[in-house]
Amino acid sequence: MTQEIDSLYEEAIASGLLPGVSLLAGDKNGNILYSKSFGKASLKEGDNRPFTESTIASIASMSKLMTVVAVLQCVEDGILDLDKDVASLCPGIGKYGLIVGFDDTKNSAIFTPNPTPITLRMLLTHTSGHEYEWNNALLLKWRASRNEQPSSGLTLEEQAALPLVFEPGKGFAYGHGLDWAGKAVESATNLSLDDFMRKRIWTPLGIENDASFYPRAKDSMKDRIADVSTLDKNGKPPAVHFPGFDISGGSTDCFGGAGVYSSTKAYYTFLSSVMRRDPKLLKPSSYEELFRPQLDDRCEQALNDDIISSPIKTQYLGLQIPASIRKTWNLAGLVAKEAQEGRFAQGTTLWGGYPCCEWFIDHESGICGVAICQLVPPMQPDVMALHEKFQRAMFGRVRANL
């Protein structure tokens, strides 16, 4: 079974689909089920570094799980509350109110005041009304009317202080909620999110030299950073080096929703710790809250509708899970409410990251895994299909031993 996975990823490297990738999976008892890396860390001419489990990569939205753990640690400390208004901790959040239309004759967005306070729970579950601009035509028109590019600006407020696309608590949209949640941690602790995670997450797990928001400033990391590669305009191989591409957009703030860089080994160490409910990170009650489904019927339906609302959203948010499988959201990520035959058991939690990365925790089967690479376009279907087969192989291996 593992030989099949070896062959699939070796073929992807040989075909030019993938420059490099690292995979790690293990079980609830701490046993490693699979650990292997393929290809190169860069397609830049003259750079022959291999992609290994120690290669530092942008994990993009896989940062979100780390930020959620940081938030829950602050809740345990009594300095944050999941259900209180975060406006005092996050200056600028929701300042535009709700965007409800656009007047093309005036080249101006139409707004209405937001009547509902935004809470941390809403930010962590994507029910706050925030949505990434690439997902929303109204937000793109609003940016253009201001002569701004999407996701423009160096600070969190410049990038994430967007009009809300629905009243908080009454829908689902994938967006900057975790960036704002990270800002709440910073406001409550008077520490940068990088410093807080180093103190409370990375150092306790022994991964402090392998995770950072600022890897280029770390002597222990700067020479291990992988470069991003890209497929052609149609999303087809062979991949080539993507010079000048910066997933962070040159931002100076810590973006809790997308800003962490990590090695595969470090992220797996973190993910495995979360799956095993390691007391180094959280109390048992916090793990219960982390993995408890959070959406009411209205928001859950909005999530399922959103994933299938366009091909690009299905690609970015669907993680190769059939539309027929009902989904919900917990504080950690996307939850499959039903099993997918041969891939995962009911209640599996999983999520991904922009440059075709993915993680999963299959609670019932007692396994977790991570796949990290540095390729755009984001969540490219052929690459994500490979990661699905990796997950299937790990599931099959564990189930065969039951």
Short mmCIF file of C-alpha atoms in Angstrom, two decimals, residues 77 133 370 402:
data_model
loop_
_atom_site.label_atom_id
_atom_site.label_comp_id
_atom_site.label_asym_id
_atom_site.label_seq_id
_atom_site.Cartn_x
_atom_site.Cartn_y
_atom_site.Cartn_z
CA ASP A 77 -6.15 31.82 30.93
CA GLU A 133 -12.28 38.89 -1.70
CA VAL A 370 -0.14 15.97 6.67
CA LEU A 402 -8.37 -3.88 13.11
#
